[in-house]
Coordinates of C-alpha atoms and ligand atoms in Angstrom, one line a residue:
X1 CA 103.8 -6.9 -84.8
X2 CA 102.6 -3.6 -86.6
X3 CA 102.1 -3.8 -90.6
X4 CA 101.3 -0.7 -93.1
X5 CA 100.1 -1.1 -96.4
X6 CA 100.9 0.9 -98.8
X7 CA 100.1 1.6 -102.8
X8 CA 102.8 2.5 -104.6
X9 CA 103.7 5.6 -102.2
X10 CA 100.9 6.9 -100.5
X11 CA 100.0 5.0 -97.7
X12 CA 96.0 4.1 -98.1
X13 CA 95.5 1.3 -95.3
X14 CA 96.6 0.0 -92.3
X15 CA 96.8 -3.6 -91.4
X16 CA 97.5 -5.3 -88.0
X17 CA 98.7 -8.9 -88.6
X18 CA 100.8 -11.3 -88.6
X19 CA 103.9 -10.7 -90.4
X20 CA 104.7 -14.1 -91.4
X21 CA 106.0 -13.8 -94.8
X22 CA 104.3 -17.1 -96.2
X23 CA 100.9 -16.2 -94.7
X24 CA 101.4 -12.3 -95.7
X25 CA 101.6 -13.7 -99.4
X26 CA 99.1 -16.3 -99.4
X27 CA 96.2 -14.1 -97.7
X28 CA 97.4 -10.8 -100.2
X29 CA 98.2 -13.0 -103.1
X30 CA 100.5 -10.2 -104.8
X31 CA 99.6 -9.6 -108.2
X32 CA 102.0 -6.6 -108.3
X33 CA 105.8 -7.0 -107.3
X34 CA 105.2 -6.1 -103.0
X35 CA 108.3 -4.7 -100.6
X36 CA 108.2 -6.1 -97.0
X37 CA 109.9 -3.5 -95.7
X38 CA 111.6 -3.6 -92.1
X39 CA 112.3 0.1 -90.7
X40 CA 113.2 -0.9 -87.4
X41 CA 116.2 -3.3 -89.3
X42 CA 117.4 0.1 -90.7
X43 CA 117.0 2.2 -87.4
X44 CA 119.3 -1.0 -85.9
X45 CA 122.0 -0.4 -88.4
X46 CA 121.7 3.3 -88.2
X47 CA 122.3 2.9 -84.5
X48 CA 125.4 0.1 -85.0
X49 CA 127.2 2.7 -87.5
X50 CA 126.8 5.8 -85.4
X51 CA 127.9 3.9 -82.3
X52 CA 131.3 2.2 -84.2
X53 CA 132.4 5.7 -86.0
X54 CA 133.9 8.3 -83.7
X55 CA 132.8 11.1 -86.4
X56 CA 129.3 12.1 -87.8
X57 CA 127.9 10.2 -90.4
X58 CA 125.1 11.3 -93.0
X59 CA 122.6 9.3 -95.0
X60 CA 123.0 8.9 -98.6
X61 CA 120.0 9.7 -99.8
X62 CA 119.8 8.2 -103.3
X63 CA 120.1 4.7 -101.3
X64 CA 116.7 4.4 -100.6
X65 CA 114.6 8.1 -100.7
X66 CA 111.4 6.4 -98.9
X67 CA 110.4 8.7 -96.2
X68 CA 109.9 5.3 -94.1
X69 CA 113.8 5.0 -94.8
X70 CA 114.9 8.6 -94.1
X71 CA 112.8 8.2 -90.5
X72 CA 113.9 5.4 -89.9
X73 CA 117.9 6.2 -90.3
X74 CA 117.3 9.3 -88.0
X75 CA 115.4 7.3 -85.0
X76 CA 118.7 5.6 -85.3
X77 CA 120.6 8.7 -84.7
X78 CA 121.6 10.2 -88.1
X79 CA 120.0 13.4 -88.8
X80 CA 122.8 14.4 -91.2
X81 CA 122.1 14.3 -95.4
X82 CA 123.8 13.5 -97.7
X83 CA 121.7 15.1 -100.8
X84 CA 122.0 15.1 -104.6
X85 CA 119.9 17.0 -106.1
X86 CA 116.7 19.5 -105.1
X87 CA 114.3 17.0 -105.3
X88 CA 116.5 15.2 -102.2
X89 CA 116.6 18.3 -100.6
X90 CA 113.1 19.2 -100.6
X91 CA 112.4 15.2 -99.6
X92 CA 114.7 15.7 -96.8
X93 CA 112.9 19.2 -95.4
X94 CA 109.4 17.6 -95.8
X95 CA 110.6 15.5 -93.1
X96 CA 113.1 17.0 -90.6
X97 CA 112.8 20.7 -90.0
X98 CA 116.2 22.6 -90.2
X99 CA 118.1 19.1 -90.7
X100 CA 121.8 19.7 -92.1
X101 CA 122.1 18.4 -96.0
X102 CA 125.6 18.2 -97.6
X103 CA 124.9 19.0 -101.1
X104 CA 127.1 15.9 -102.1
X105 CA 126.3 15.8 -106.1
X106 CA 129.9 17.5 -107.6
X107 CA 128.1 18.8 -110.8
X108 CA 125.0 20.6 -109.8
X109 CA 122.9 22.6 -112.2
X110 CA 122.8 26.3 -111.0
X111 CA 119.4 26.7 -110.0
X112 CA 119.5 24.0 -107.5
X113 CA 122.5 25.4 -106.0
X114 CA 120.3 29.0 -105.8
X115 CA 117.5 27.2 -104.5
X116 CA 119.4 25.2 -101.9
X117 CA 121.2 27.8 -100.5
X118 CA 118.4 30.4 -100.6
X119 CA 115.4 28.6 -100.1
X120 CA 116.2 25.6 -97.9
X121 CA 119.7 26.7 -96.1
X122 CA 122.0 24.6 -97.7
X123 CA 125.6 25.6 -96.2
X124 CA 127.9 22.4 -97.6
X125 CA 128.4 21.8 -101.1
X126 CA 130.8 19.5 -102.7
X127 CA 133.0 19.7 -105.6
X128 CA 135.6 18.6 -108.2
X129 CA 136.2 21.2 -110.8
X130 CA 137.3 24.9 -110.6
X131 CA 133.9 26.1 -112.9
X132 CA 131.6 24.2 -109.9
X133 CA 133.4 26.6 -107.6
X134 CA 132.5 29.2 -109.9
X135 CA 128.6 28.2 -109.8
X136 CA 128.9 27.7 -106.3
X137 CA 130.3 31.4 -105.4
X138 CA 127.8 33.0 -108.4
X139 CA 124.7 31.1 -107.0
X140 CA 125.1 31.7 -103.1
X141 CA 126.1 36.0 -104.2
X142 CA 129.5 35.5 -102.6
X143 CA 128.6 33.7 -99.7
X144 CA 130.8 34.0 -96.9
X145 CA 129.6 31.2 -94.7
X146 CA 130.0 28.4 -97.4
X147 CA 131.5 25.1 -96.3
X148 CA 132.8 23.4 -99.1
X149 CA 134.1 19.8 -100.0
X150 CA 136.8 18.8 -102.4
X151 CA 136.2 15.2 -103.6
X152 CA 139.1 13.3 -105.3
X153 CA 139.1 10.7 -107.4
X154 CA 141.2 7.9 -106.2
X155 CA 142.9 5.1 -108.3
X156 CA 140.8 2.5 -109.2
X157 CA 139.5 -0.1 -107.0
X158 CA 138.7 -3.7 -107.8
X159 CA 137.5 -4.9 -104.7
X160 CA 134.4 -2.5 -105.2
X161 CA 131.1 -3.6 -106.6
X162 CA 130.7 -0.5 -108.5
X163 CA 134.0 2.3 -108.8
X164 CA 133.0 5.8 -108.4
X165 CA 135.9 7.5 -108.8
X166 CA 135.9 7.2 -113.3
X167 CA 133.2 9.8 -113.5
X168 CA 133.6 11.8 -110.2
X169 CA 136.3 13.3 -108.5
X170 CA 139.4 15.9 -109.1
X171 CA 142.8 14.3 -109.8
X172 CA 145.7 15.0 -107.7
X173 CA 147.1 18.2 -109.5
X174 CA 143.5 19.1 -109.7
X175 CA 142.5 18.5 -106.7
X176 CA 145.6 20.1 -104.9
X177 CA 144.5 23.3 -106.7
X178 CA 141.1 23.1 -105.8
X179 CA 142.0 23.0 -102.1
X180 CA 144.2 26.0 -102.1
X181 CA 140.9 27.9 -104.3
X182 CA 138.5 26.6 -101.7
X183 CA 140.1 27.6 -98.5
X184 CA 139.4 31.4 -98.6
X185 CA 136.1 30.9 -99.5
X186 CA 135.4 27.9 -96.9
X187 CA 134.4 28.7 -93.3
X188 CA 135.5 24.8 -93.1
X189 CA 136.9 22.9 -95.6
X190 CA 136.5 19.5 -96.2
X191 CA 138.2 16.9 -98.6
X192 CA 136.2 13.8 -99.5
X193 CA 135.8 10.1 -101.6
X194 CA 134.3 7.2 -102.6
X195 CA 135.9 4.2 -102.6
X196 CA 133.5 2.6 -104.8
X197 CA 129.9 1.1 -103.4
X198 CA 130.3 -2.7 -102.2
X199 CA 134.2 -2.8 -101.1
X200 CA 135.3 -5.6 -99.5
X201 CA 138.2 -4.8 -98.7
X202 CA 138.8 -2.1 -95.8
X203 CA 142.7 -1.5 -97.1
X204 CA 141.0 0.5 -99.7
X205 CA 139.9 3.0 -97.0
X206 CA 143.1 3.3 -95.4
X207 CA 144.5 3.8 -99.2
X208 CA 142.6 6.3 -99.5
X209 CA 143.2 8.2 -96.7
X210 CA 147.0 8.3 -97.9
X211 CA 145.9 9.5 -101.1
X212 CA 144.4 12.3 -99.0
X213 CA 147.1 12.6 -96.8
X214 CA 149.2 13.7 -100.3
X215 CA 146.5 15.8 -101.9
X216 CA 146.9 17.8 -98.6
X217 CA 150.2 17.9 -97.8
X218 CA 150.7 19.3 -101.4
X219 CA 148.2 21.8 -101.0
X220 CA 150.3 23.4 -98.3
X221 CA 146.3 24.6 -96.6
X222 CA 144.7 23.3 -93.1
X223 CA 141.5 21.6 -94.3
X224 CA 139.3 20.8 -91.0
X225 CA 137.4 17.3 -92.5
X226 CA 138.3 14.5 -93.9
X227 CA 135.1 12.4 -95.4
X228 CA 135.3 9.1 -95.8
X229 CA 132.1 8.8 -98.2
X230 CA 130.1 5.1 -98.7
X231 CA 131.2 2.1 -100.3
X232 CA 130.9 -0.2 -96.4
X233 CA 129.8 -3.5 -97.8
X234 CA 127.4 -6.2 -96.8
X235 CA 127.1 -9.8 -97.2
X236 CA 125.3 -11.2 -99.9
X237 CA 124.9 -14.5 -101.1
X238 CA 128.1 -14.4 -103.4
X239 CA 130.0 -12.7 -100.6
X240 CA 129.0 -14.2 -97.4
X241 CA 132.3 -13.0 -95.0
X242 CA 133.0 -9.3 -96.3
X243 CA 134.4 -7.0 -93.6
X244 CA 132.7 -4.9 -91.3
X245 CA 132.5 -1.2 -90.8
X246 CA 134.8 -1.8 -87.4
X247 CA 137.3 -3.4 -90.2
X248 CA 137.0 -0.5 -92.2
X249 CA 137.1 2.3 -89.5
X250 CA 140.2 0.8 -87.6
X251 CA 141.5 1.1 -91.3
X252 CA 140.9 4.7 -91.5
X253 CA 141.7 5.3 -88.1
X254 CA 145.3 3.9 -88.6
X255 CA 146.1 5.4 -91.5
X256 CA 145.2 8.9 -90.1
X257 CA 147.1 8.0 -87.4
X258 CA 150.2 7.5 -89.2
X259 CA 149.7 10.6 -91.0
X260 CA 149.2 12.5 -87.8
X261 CA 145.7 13.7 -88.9
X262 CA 143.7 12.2 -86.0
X263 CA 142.5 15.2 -84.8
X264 CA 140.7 15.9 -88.5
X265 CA 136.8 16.1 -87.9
X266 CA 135.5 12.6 -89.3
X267 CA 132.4 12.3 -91.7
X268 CA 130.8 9.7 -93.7
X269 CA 128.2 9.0 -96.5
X270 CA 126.7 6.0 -95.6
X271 CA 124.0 4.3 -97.8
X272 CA 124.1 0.9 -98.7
X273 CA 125.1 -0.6 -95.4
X274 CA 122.1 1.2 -93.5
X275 CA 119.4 0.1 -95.8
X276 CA 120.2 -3.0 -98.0
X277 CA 119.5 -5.6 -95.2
X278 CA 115.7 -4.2 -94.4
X279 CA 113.6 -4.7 -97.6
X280 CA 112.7 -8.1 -99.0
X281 CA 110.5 -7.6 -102.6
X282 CA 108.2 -10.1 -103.5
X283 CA 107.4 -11.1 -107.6
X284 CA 105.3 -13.4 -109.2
X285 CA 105.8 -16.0 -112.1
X286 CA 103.9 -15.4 -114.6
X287 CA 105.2 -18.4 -116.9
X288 CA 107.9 -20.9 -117.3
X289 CA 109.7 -21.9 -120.2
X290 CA 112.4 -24.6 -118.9
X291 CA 115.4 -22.7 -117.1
X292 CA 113.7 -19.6 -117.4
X293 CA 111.3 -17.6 -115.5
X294 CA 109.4 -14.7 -116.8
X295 CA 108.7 -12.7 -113.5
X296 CA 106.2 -9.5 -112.9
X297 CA 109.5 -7.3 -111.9
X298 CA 112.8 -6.8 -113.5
X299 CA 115.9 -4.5 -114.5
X300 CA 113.3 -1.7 -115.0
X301 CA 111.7 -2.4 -112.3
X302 CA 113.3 -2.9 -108.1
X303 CA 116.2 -5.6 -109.6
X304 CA 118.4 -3.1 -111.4
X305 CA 121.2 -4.1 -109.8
X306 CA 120.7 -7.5 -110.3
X307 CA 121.0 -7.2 -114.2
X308 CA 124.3 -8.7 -115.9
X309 CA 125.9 -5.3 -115.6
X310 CA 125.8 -5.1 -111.5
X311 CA 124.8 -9.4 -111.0
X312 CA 124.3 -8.3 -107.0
X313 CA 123.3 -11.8 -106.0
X314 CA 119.9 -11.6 -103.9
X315 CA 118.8 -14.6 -101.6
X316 CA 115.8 -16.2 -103.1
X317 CA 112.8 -17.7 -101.5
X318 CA 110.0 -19.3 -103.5
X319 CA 106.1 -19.5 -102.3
X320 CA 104.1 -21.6 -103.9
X321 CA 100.1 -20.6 -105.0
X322 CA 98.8 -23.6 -103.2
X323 CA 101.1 -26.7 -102.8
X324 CA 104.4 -28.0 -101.1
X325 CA 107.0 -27.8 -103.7
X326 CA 109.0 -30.9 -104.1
X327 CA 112.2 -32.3 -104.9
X328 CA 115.5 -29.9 -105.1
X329 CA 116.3 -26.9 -106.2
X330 CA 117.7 -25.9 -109.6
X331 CA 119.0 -23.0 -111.5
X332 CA 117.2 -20.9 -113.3
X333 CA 117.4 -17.7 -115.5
X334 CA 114.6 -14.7 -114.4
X335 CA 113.3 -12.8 -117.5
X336 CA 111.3 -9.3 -116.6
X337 CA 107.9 -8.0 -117.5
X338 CA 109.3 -5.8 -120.2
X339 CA 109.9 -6.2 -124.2
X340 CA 113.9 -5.2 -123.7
X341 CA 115.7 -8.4 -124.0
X342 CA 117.9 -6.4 -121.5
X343 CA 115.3 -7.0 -118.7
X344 CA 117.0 -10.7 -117.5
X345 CA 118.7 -11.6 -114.5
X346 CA 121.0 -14.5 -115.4
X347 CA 121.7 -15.5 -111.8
X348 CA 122.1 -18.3 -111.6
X349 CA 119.2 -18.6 -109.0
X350 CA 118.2 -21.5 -107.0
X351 CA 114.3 -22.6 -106.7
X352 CA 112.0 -25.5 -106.7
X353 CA 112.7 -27.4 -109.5
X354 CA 109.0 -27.6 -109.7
X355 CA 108.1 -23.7 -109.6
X356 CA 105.9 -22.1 -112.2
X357 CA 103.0 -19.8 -112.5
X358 CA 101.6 -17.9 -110.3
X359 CA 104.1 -19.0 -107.5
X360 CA 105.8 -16.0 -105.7
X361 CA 109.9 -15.5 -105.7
X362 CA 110.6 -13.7 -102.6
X363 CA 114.4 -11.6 -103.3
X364 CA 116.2 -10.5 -100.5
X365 CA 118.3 -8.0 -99.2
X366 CA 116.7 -4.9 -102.0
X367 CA 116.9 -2.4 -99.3
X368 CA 119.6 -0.5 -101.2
X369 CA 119.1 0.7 -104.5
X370 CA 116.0 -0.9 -105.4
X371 CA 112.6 1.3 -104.8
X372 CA 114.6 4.1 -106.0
X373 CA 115.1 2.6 -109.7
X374 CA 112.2 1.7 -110.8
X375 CA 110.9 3.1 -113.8
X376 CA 107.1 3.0 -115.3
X377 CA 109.1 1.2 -118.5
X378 CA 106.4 -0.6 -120.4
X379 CA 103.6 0.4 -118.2
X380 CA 104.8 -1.8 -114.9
X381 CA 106.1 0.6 -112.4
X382 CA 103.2 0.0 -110.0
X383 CA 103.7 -2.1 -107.0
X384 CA 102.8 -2.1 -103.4
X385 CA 104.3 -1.6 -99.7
X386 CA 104.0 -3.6 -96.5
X387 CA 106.3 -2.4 -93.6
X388 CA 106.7 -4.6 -90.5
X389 CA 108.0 -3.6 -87.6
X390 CA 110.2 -5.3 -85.4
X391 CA 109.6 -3.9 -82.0
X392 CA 106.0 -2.0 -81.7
X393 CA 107.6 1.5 -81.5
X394 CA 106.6 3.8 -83.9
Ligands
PLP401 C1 128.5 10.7 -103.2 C2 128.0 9.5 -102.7 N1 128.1 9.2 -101.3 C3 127.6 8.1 -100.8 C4 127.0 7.1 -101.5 C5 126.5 5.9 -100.9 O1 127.3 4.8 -101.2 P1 127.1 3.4 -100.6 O2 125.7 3.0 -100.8 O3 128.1 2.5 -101.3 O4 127.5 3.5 -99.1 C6 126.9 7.3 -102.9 C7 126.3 6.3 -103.8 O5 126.1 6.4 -105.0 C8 127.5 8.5 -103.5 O6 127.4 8.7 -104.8

């Protein structure tokens, strides 16, 4: 078992322990909030995604930007990007020379588009509005080797977590026009979506893909890829039996099928499901009053998502300072380090009904969307990195 230790991001020391998650607390005793971070877990899931989808997936960047993260997703066999801004793309060429990136933001200030194109080879670039395409053509001098994505917005979907398709994404008409704009300019054209991050439900995919289906069939214009996006869930506390990717590929797989558009190149934007299962974040209690536990990290901080406006439900562990805890667990409310009354998670979450200060509250599952948010919000974005490695095989 092989452990790093990092501060903030730059890694400073190397340890070789055990990785025993109550023993790594007690002998650190974290006074910042501390990600246990398991690369191999992500180069697993990597592996498990590339080996169920028959086309070629691409990290989502913006899941989790950690270098550790983006190695650990290509050991696992995707060296595809999916990029959304220059400070992705630049992230992304630090670390794999020549690696594809799909520029995969659809409003992209002008300069990145230069810069991408120009400077670091950037060939894909998605879209959902005719004055994008404009940029796009302006920025690249008339490019002629431009691959460029359509994304639609789809009808809303309540089986997602988060829906991505009320700021993003061309509506039919639209989107029917934008097709028959891109294709001249297009050495391959692609049409994409998001069916929303967290959906449980694979029918949404296969929804989706008729939705598509009608965009292009309107559009009257061959259009080589169809890109599935993110949005493949994973279980969490308050959903313990959501489908898996297999559900949602033999969704898609169907559906294009039926549609006779099997033999459209596959893609896929993967973030969430690659990453979320392969961090755990450890936080301190730095006081109790009653229900409510005022801990060292917050909505500012790596629990964004588990604010009242997202409530993702995290497992929980607690670690005591230096006692067995005792008796059963209770509910409690978790407050953030920050003055914004904004910074509470109202859970509820279950601990020792005899927690309190200084004891540790280990969250779960904050691979995803988690490292990526934090902000230095009232002066507390530090915080520190272990990684632990599965299998010895770095
Ligand atoms: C364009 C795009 N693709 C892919 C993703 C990854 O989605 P998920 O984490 O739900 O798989 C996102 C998430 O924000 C996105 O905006």
């Amino acid at each position: 078992m092989k452990t790093d230790m990092q501060q903030g991001n730059a890694l400073h020391q190397s340890l070789y322990e055990d990785s025993n998650l109550l023993a790594l607390v007690r002998n650190h005793k974290p006074a910042k909030p501390l990600y246990i971070i398991y690369p191999d877990r992500i180069t697993d899931a990597a592996r498990n995604f590339v080996g169920a989808f028959r086309g070629t997936p691409m990290y989502a960047v913006k899941t989790n930007p950690d270098a550790i993260a983006l190695n650990a997703v290509a050991r696992g066999g995707i060296k595809v990007f999916d990029v959304a801004s220059l400070a992705e793309i630049k992230l992304v060429a630090q670390n794999f020379a020549n690696a594809e990136m799909h520029f995969m933001h659809t409003i992209k200030a002008p300069e990145e588009i230069h810069a991408a194109y120009h400077d670091y080879g950037v060939r894909h670039f998605v879209l959902d509005h005719e004055d994008e395409l404009f940029k796009i053509m302006r920025e690249t001098d008339l490019a002629q080797d431009l691959n460029l994505t359509v994304r639609i917005a789809l009808p809303k979907n309540g089986a997602a977590l988060i829906d991505f398709s009320s700021k993003f994404g061309a509506h039919f008409e639209d989107a029917v026009d934008l097709l028959q704009k891109c294709r001249p300019v297009s050495r391959s054209l692609a049409i994409s979506f998001h069916v929303g991050t967290q959906t449980v439900d694979p029918s949404r995919y296969g929804l989706a893909i008729d939705y598509c289906a009608a965009v292009m069939k309107a559009a009257g214009v061959s259009v080589d890829v169809i890109n599935v996006g993110g949005g493949f869930p994973v279980n969490y506390v308050d959903q313990p039996n959501v489908c898996t990717i297999n559900d949602c590929f033999d969704a898609i797989d169907r559906r294009l099928a039926e549609h006779n558009l099997s033999h459209m190149k596959l893609m896929a934007e993967p973030g969430r499901v690659l990453v979320a299962n392969a961090a755990k974040l450890v936080t301190r209690v730095e006081l109790r009053k009653d229900d409510l536990l005022y801990i060292n990290d917050g909505v500012y901080g790596g629990l964004f998502d588990a604010a009242k406006w997202v409530e993702t439900h995290y497992p929980v562990a607690a670690i005591s300072c230096d006692r067995p805890f005792d008796g059963p667990r209770r509910a409690y409310r978790l407050a953030g380090p920050t003055c914004d009354s904004l910074d509470m998670m109202e859970g509820p979450f279950a601990l020792p009904a005899d927690i309190g200060m200084g004891d540790w509250i280990v969250f779960d599952q904050v691979g995803a969307y988690s490292q990526c948010l934090r902000s230095d919000f009232n002066g507390f974005g530090a915080y520190d990195t272990v990684c632990v490695y599965d299998h010895i095989q770095r």
